[in-house]
Coordinates of C-alpha atoms and ligand atoms in Angstrom, one line a residue:
M25 CA 3.9 -27.4 -15.6
N26 CA 0.9 -25.0 -16.8
L27 CA 0.1 -26.6 -20.0
R28 CA -2.4 -24.5 -21.5
T29 CA -2.0 -26.2 -25.3
P30 CA -6.1 -26.4 -26.5
G31 CA -4.7 -30.1 -26.0
P32 CA -3.5 -32.1 -24.8
I33 CA -4.5 -30.7 -21.9
P34 CA -3.5 -31.7 -17.5
I35 CA -5.3 -34.6 -16.1
P36 CA -7.0 -34.5 -13.5
D37 CA -5.4 -37.3 -10.8
E38 CA -8.3 -39.3 -10.5
I39 CA -8.0 -39.8 -13.7
L40 CA -4.7 -40.5 -13.8
Q41 CA -4.6 -43.3 -11.4
A42 CA -7.1 -45.0 -13.4
S43 CA -4.7 -45.6 -16.3
A44 CA -2.8 -46.7 -14.8
K45 CA -4.4 -50.2 -13.5
Q46 CA -2.9 -53.1 -15.0
M47 CA -4.3 -54.4 -18.2
I48 CA -7.7 -57.4 -18.8
N49 CA -7.3 -59.2 -21.6
H50 CA -9.4 -57.3 -24.7
R51 CA -11.7 -60.1 -25.3
G52 CA -12.6 -61.0 -21.6
P53 CA -15.6 -60.1 -20.2
E54 CA -13.8 -57.3 -18.1
F55 CA -13.7 -55.2 -21.3
Q56 CA -16.5 -56.0 -22.6
D57 CA -17.9 -53.9 -19.2
L58 CA -15.8 -51.3 -19.5
V59 CA -16.7 -49.7 -23.7
N60 CA -19.8 -50.4 -22.9
N61 CA -19.9 -48.5 -19.7
I62 CA -18.3 -46.3 -21.7
T63 CA -20.2 -46.2 -24.6
Q64 CA -23.3 -45.3 -22.3
G65 CA -21.0 -42.6 -20.9
L66 CA -20.1 -41.0 -24.6
K67 CA -23.7 -41.5 -26.0
Q68 CA -25.2 -38.7 -23.4
V69 CA -22.1 -36.7 -23.7
Y70 CA -22.8 -36.8 -27.8
R71 CA -27.1 -35.7 -26.9
T72 CA -27.7 -39.4 -29.2
K73 CA -29.8 -42.1 -29.5
N74 CA -26.9 -43.8 -32.4
D75 CA -24.0 -46.1 -30.4
V76 CA -20.4 -43.8 -30.4
L77 CA -17.9 -45.8 -31.5
T78 CA -14.6 -46.0 -29.8
L79 CA -11.5 -46.1 -32.4
T80 CA -8.1 -46.1 -31.5
G81 CA -6.2 -43.3 -32.9
S82 CA -6.1 -39.5 -32.8
G83 CA -8.7 -37.0 -33.8
T84 CA -7.5 -37.1 -37.4
G85 CA -8.4 -41.0 -38.4
S86 CA -12.3 -40.2 -36.4
M87 CA -12.3 -37.1 -39.0
E88 CA -10.7 -40.1 -41.9
A89 CA -13.3 -42.9 -40.4
A90 CA -16.0 -40.0 -41.1
I91 CA -15.1 -40.1 -44.8
V92 CA -14.5 -42.8 -45.9
N93 CA -16.9 -45.0 -44.2
T94 CA -20.2 -42.1 -45.9
L95 CA -18.8 -41.3 -49.1
S96 CA -16.7 -43.1 -52.6
P97 CA -14.6 -41.3 -55.1
G98 CA -16.7 -39.7 -56.8
D99 CA -18.9 -38.4 -54.8
T100 CA -18.9 -34.3 -54.6
V101 CA -18.5 -32.4 -50.7
L102 CA -18.3 -29.5 -50.1
S103 CA -16.0 -28.3 -47.3
V104 CA -16.6 -26.0 -44.5
S105 CA -13.7 -24.1 -43.5
I106 CA -11.9 -21.4 -41.3
G107 CA -8.5 -23.0 -40.7
V108 CA -5.9 -25.7 -40.3
F109 CA -8.2 -28.2 -39.6
G110 CA -10.9 -27.1 -41.3
D111 CA -8.6 -27.8 -44.7
R112 CA -7.5 -31.1 -43.2
F113 CA -10.7 -32.4 -43.0
A114 CA -10.8 -31.7 -46.5
Q115 CA -7.4 -33.2 -48.0
I116 CA -8.9 -36.1 -46.3
A117 CA -11.6 -36.2 -48.7
E118 CA -9.1 -35.5 -51.8
A119 CA -6.4 -38.0 -50.5
Y120 CA -9.9 -40.2 -51.0
G121 CA -11.0 -39.3 -54.1
A122 CA -14.1 -36.6 -53.4
R123 CA -14.6 -34.1 -54.8
V124 CA -14.3 -31.7 -53.6
E125 CA -15.6 -27.8 -53.5
K126 CA -14.7 -25.5 -51.2
L127 CA -16.1 -22.6 -49.1
T128 CA -13.6 -20.7 -47.1
F129 CA -14.6 -17.8 -44.3
P130 CA -11.4 -15.7 -43.5
W131 CA -9.5 -16.6 -40.6
G132 CA -10.2 -15.3 -37.4
T133 CA -14.9 -15.2 -38.0
A134 CA -17.0 -18.5 -38.6
I135 CA -19.2 -19.5 -41.2
D136 CA -21.9 -17.4 -42.1
P137 CA -25.5 -19.8 -42.6
N138 CA -26.7 -17.5 -46.2
V139 CA -23.6 -17.7 -47.5
L140 CA -23.5 -21.4 -46.7
K141 CA -27.2 -22.0 -48.4
E142 CA -26.8 -19.8 -51.3
T143 CA -23.8 -22.0 -51.5
L144 CA -25.5 -24.8 -51.3
E145 CA -28.0 -24.2 -53.4
K146 CA -26.3 -23.4 -56.4
M147 CA -24.8 -27.2 -55.9
P148 CA -27.1 -29.3 -56.4
N149 CA -24.8 -32.7 -56.7
V150 CA -23.1 -32.0 -52.9
K151 CA -23.9 -35.4 -51.1
A152 CA -22.1 -34.8 -48.2
V153 CA -20.8 -31.4 -46.0
L154 CA -17.5 -31.1 -43.2
V155 CA -17.3 -29.0 -40.4
T156 CA -15.2 -27.7 -38.2
H157 CA -17.2 -26.9 -34.9
N158 CA -14.4 -25.5 -33.0
E159 CA -11.6 -24.5 -34.8
T160 CA -8.5 -24.8 -32.8
S161 CA -6.7 -23.0 -34.9
T162 CA -8.4 -19.6 -35.3
G163 CA -9.8 -20.1 -32.1
V164 CA -13.6 -19.8 -33.0
T165 CA -16.7 -22.0 -32.7
N166 CA -19.3 -21.6 -35.4
D167 CA -22.6 -21.5 -35.0
L168 CA -23.5 -25.0 -35.9
E169 CA -27.5 -25.4 -34.8
S170 CA -28.0 -23.0 -38.0
V171 CA -25.0 -24.4 -40.2
G172 CA -26.6 -27.9 -39.7
K173 CA -30.9 -26.2 -40.0
V174 CA -29.0 -24.9 -43.3
I175 CA -27.5 -28.8 -44.5
K176 CA -30.3 -30.2 -43.2
D177 CA -33.4 -28.1 -44.6
A178 CA -30.6 -28.4 -48.4
D179 CA -30.9 -32.9 -47.7
K180 CA -27.3 -32.9 -47.4
L181 CA -24.9 -35.5 -45.1
L182 CA -23.6 -32.7 -42.2
I183 CA -19.8 -34.4 -41.3
V184 CA -19.1 -32.7 -38.0
D185 CA -15.9 -32.4 -36.9
A186 CA -16.1 -31.9 -33.1
I187 CA -12.5 -32.8 -31.4
S188 CA -12.0 -29.6 -29.8
S189 CA -15.5 -28.8 -28.7
L190 CA -18.2 -32.1 -27.4
S191 CA -17.5 -32.2 -23.7
S192 CA -16.7 -28.7 -23.7
L193 CA -19.0 -27.1 -25.7
P194 CA -23.0 -27.1 -26.3
F195 CA -23.3 -29.8 -28.2
Y196 CA -26.2 -31.4 -29.4
T197 CA -26.1 -34.1 -31.8
D198 CA -29.9 -35.3 -32.9
D199 CA -31.2 -32.3 -32.6
W200 CA -28.9 -30.6 -34.7
G201 CA -29.3 -33.0 -37.3
C202 CA -25.5 -34.3 -37.4
D203 CA -24.8 -37.4 -39.0
V204 CA -21.5 -37.8 -38.2
V205 CA -19.6 -36.5 -35.4
A206 CA -16.1 -37.4 -34.7
A207 CA -14.0 -36.4 -31.2
G208 CA -11.4 -37.1 -30.0
S209 CA -9.6 -38.0 -26.4
Q210 CA -7.0 -35.1 -25.6
K211 CA -9.5 -32.2 -25.0
G212 CA -12.2 -31.6 -23.2
W213 CA -12.3 -35.5 -21.8
M214 CA -9.8 -34.7 -20.2
V215 CA -7.5 -38.1 -20.7
A216 CA -4.3 -39.0 -23.3
P217 CA -4.3 -39.1 -27.0
G218 CA -4.5 -41.9 -28.5
L219 CA -8.9 -42.5 -29.1
S220 CA -10.9 -41.3 -30.7
F221 CA -14.4 -41.3 -30.9
L222 CA -17.5 -41.4 -33.9
S223 CA -21.6 -41.4 -33.7
M224 CA -23.4 -42.4 -36.9
S225 CA -26.4 -41.3 -37.7
E226 CA -29.8 -44.1 -39.2
R227 CA -28.7 -41.8 -42.4
A228 CA -25.1 -42.4 -41.8
W229 CA -25.6 -45.9 -41.3
S230 CA -27.8 -45.8 -45.3
A231 CA -24.5 -44.0 -46.5
F232 CA -22.0 -46.5 -45.2
K233 CA -24.1 -49.4 -46.9
E234 CA -23.3 -47.2 -49.7
S235 CA -20.1 -46.3 -49.2
R236 CA -17.0 -47.5 -52.0
M237 CA -13.9 -46.1 -50.4
P238 CA -10.7 -48.1 -49.3
K239 CA -11.5 -48.6 -45.5
F240 CA -9.6 -51.8 -43.3
Y241 CA -8.7 -50.3 -39.9
W242 CA -11.5 -47.8 -39.8
D243 CA -14.0 -49.9 -41.4
V244 CA -17.1 -48.7 -38.7
G245 CA -18.9 -51.7 -40.1
K246 CA -16.5 -53.9 -37.9
A247 CA -16.1 -51.6 -35.3
K248 CA -20.0 -52.1 -34.6
S249 CA -20.2 -55.6 -35.3
Y250 CA -17.6 -56.1 -32.2
L251 CA -19.0 -53.0 -29.9
D252 CA -22.2 -55.3 -30.0
R253 CA -20.1 -57.6 -28.4
G254 CA -18.5 -56.1 -25.8
Q255 CA -15.8 -55.2 -27.8
T256 CA -13.5 -53.7 -30.5
P257 CA -11.9 -55.3 -33.8
W258 CA -8.5 -54.7 -32.9
T259 CA -6.9 -54.3 -29.6
P260 CA -7.7 -50.6 -28.0
A261 CA -6.1 -48.4 -26.2
I262 CA -7.0 -50.0 -22.9
A263 CA -5.5 -47.2 -20.8
I264 CA -7.0 -44.5 -22.2
M265 CA -11.0 -46.1 -21.8
Y266 CA -9.4 -47.0 -18.3
G267 CA -9.5 -43.4 -17.9
L268 CA -12.3 -42.8 -19.8
E269 CA -15.2 -44.5 -17.6
V270 CA -13.7 -42.7 -14.7
S271 CA -13.8 -39.1 -16.3
L272 CA -16.7 -39.7 -18.2
K273 CA -18.3 -40.3 -14.3
M274 CA -17.4 -36.6 -14.0
L275 CA -19.1 -34.8 -17.0
I276 CA -21.7 -36.2 -16.3
D277 CA -22.0 -36.5 -12.2
E278 CA -21.3 -32.3 -13.1
G279 CA -24.3 -32.5 -15.4
L280 CA -23.3 -31.0 -19.1
D281 CA -25.3 -27.3 -18.8
N282 CA -22.3 -26.4 -15.6
V283 CA -19.6 -28.4 -17.8
Y284 CA -20.4 -25.8 -20.4
D285 CA -20.9 -22.6 -18.2
R286 CA -17.6 -23.8 -16.6
H287 CA -15.6 -22.9 -20.0
K288 CA -18.0 -20.2 -20.9
A289 CA -16.3 -19.2 -17.7
M290 CA -13.0 -19.8 -17.9
G291 CA -12.9 -18.0 -22.2
D292 CA -14.8 -15.0 -20.3
K293 CA -12.0 -14.8 -17.4
V294 CA -9.2 -15.0 -20.5
R295 CA -10.8 -12.7 -23.3
E296 CA -10.6 -10.0 -20.3
G297 CA -7.0 -11.2 -19.2
V298 CA -5.6 -10.8 -22.7
N299 CA -8.0 -7.3 -22.9
N300 CA -6.2 -6.3 -20.0
I301 CA -2.7 -6.4 -20.9
G302 CA -3.8 -4.6 -24.2
L303 CA -2.9 -7.6 -26.2
E304 CA -5.2 -7.9 -29.4
L305 CA -8.2 -10.7 -29.2
F306 CA -8.2 -12.3 -32.5
A307 CA -11.4 -14.3 -33.4
A308 CA -14.3 -12.0 -33.9
E309 CA -15.9 -11.9 -30.1
S310 CA -18.7 -13.4 -31.5
C311 CA -17.8 -16.3 -32.7
A312 CA -15.3 -17.1 -30.3
S313 CA -14.1 -20.4 -28.6
N314 CA -14.8 -21.1 -24.8
T315 CA -12.1 -23.4 -25.4
V316 CA -9.3 -22.0 -26.7
T317 CA -8.1 -17.9 -26.7
S318 CA -6.1 -16.5 -29.8
V319 CA -4.4 -13.6 -29.1
H320 CA -2.5 -11.8 -31.8
I321 CA 1.2 -11.0 -31.0
P322 CA 2.1 -7.7 -31.3
D323 CA 4.6 -6.3 -34.8
S324 CA 7.3 -5.9 -32.0
I325 CA 7.4 -9.0 -30.1
E326 CA 9.4 -12.4 -31.4
A327 CA 6.8 -15.3 -31.0
K328 CA 9.0 -17.9 -30.2
E329 CA 10.9 -15.7 -27.9
L330 CA 7.8 -14.8 -25.9
L331 CA 6.2 -18.3 -25.6
G332 CA 9.9 -20.1 -24.4
S333 CA 10.5 -17.3 -22.2
L334 CA 6.8 -18.0 -20.3
R335 CA 8.2 -21.7 -20.5
T336 CA 11.4 -22.2 -19.7
D337 CA 10.5 -18.6 -16.7
Y338 CA 7.6 -19.5 -16.0
D339 CA 6.9 -23.5 -16.6
V340 CA 4.0 -21.9 -18.8
V341 CA 3.3 -23.2 -21.8
I342 CA 1.5 -22.0 -24.7
A343 CA 0.6 -23.0 -28.3
G344 CA 1.5 -20.9 -31.6
G345 CA -0.1 -20.0 -34.3
Q346 CA -0.9 -23.1 -36.7
G347 CA -0.2 -22.8 -40.4
S348 CA -1.0 -18.9 -41.7
L349 CA -1.1 -17.8 -38.9
D350 CA 2.6 -19.0 -37.1
G351 CA 4.1 -16.1 -35.7
K352 CA 1.3 -13.9 -35.8
I353 CA -0.4 -15.6 -33.3
M354 CA -0.5 -17.7 -30.0
R355 CA -3.7 -19.9 -28.6
I356 CA -4.4 -20.5 -24.9
G357 CA -6.6 -22.7 -24.2
H358 CA -8.8 -23.8 -21.2
M359 CA -10.7 -26.9 -21.5
G360 CA -11.3 -29.9 -19.1
Y361 CA -10.9 -29.0 -15.2
V362 CA -8.7 -26.0 -14.9
P363 CA -8.3 -24.9 -11.9
D364 CA -8.5 -21.1 -11.7
K365 CA -5.6 -19.8 -10.0
D366 CA -3.2 -21.7 -13.6
L367 CA -5.5 -19.2 -15.6
T368 CA -4.9 -16.2 -13.1
E369 CA -1.0 -17.3 -13.8
A370 CA -1.1 -17.7 -16.8
L371 CA -2.6 -14.1 -17.7
G372 CA -0.2 -13.0 -15.1
S373 CA 3.0 -14.8 -16.2
L374 CA 1.7 -14.0 -19.8
K375 CA 1.9 -10.1 -18.9
S376 CA 5.4 -10.7 -17.2
G377 CA 7.1 -12.2 -19.9
L378 CA 5.5 -9.4 -22.4
D379 CA 7.4 -6.7 -20.2
K380 CA 10.8 -8.3 -19.8
A381 CA 10.4 -8.2 -23.8
G382 CA 9.6 -4.1 -23.8
F383 CA 6.2 -4.8 -25.0
Q384 CA 3.9 -1.4 -24.5
P385 CA 0.7 -1.9 -24.3
K386 CA -1.2 0.7 -27.5
Y387 CA -4.9 0.2 -26.2
S388 CA -6.2 3.3 -23.5
G389 CA -8.0 0.9 -21.9
A390 CA -5.5 -2.1 -21.1
R391 CA -5.0 -1.7 -17.1
G392 CA -2.1 -4.3 -16.2
Ligands
PLP420 C1 -11.1 -29.2 -34.9 C2 -8.7 -30.1 -33.8 N1 -9.3 -31.4 -36.1 C3 -8.7 -31.8 -35.7 C4 -8.1 -32.5 -35.1 C5 -6.1 -32.9 -35.3 O1 -6.4 -34.0 -33.8 P1 -5.0 -34.8 -34.0 O2 -4.2 -34.0 -33.8 O3 -5.7 -35.9 -32.1 O4 -5.5 -36.4 -34.6 C6 -7.4 -31.3 -34.0 C7 -6.5 -31.4 -32.8 O5 -5.7 -31.0 -33.0 C8 -8.5 -29.8 -33.8 O6 -8.2 -29.3 -33.3

């Protein structure tokens, strides 16, 4: 199957094999080596001097951990959303009693740092700002460096969902002033779903000491004190950690800059291919993501039928739209190690599927 969803993604063979190893005692020395190696690798990919915690649970778990460990009920937070996952961050904060102010930008566009600056100037009570680096639902990457600068200039805590960017797109946790950064294993980390990661700056640890939101499973104080002994507080997803040890080595051996370049090349190829078919890209070109490409589904085409036929007739799995974009866009994932031929075949199948469905390209520039 050519799995072209924006996570989970196909797992390279050497990582799959590593994950099939026999279990070990998670309170023993072998696990200590495993978690210490992983933590070192994660710190390199996060580009942070602080520890990165490995939590067992999907990406949403690390988003929840980010909130409950830094905030208290009644705290004012600014949620900056450009799509479904930005909205989810706000929902989590609301569920735990934060006072959530919302700044939203039209889906398909990125955060405007100037608007963010003006908004923050009017909201002196904001304690933390929630930002999605790469909005998977719309295929947009925010300019986190500029956004982070505005938030740091305003002296606020910067809490980032980097679930579909970290390990694929340029990311500099410390240099960009990110206080808390959440990531998830099924994306560019090239392992199965089930692990999430969380970095905490010194400022975030100070916020943790003050934070009064309820927490137990996601308590990072426990996670950190166990990590200092080479353990996790709860039984971890050991099999995924085996795979992660290998995938981190692959990423670091390749060189992170090369990894970013490879994703840029994949993004360029998919956007060009989609244009050539005569389809319209959903995300503005200036902020189009290099891990997931969002594409308008033409009015004449029934989304479910097209995606269904790609799966059954061509063995290509492309994601549909989420929320209000359901039926309106499709999303082609290109994160991790994707052989060039898989992208070529996915684009070719998309063209054939559209031809079968009677699609007539509108654009004179479309080359088929
Ligand atoms: C940007 C972003 N945030 C959050 C999530 C939620 O992660 P999970 O489904 O692993 O809980 C995802 C997953 O698709 C994502 O892409």
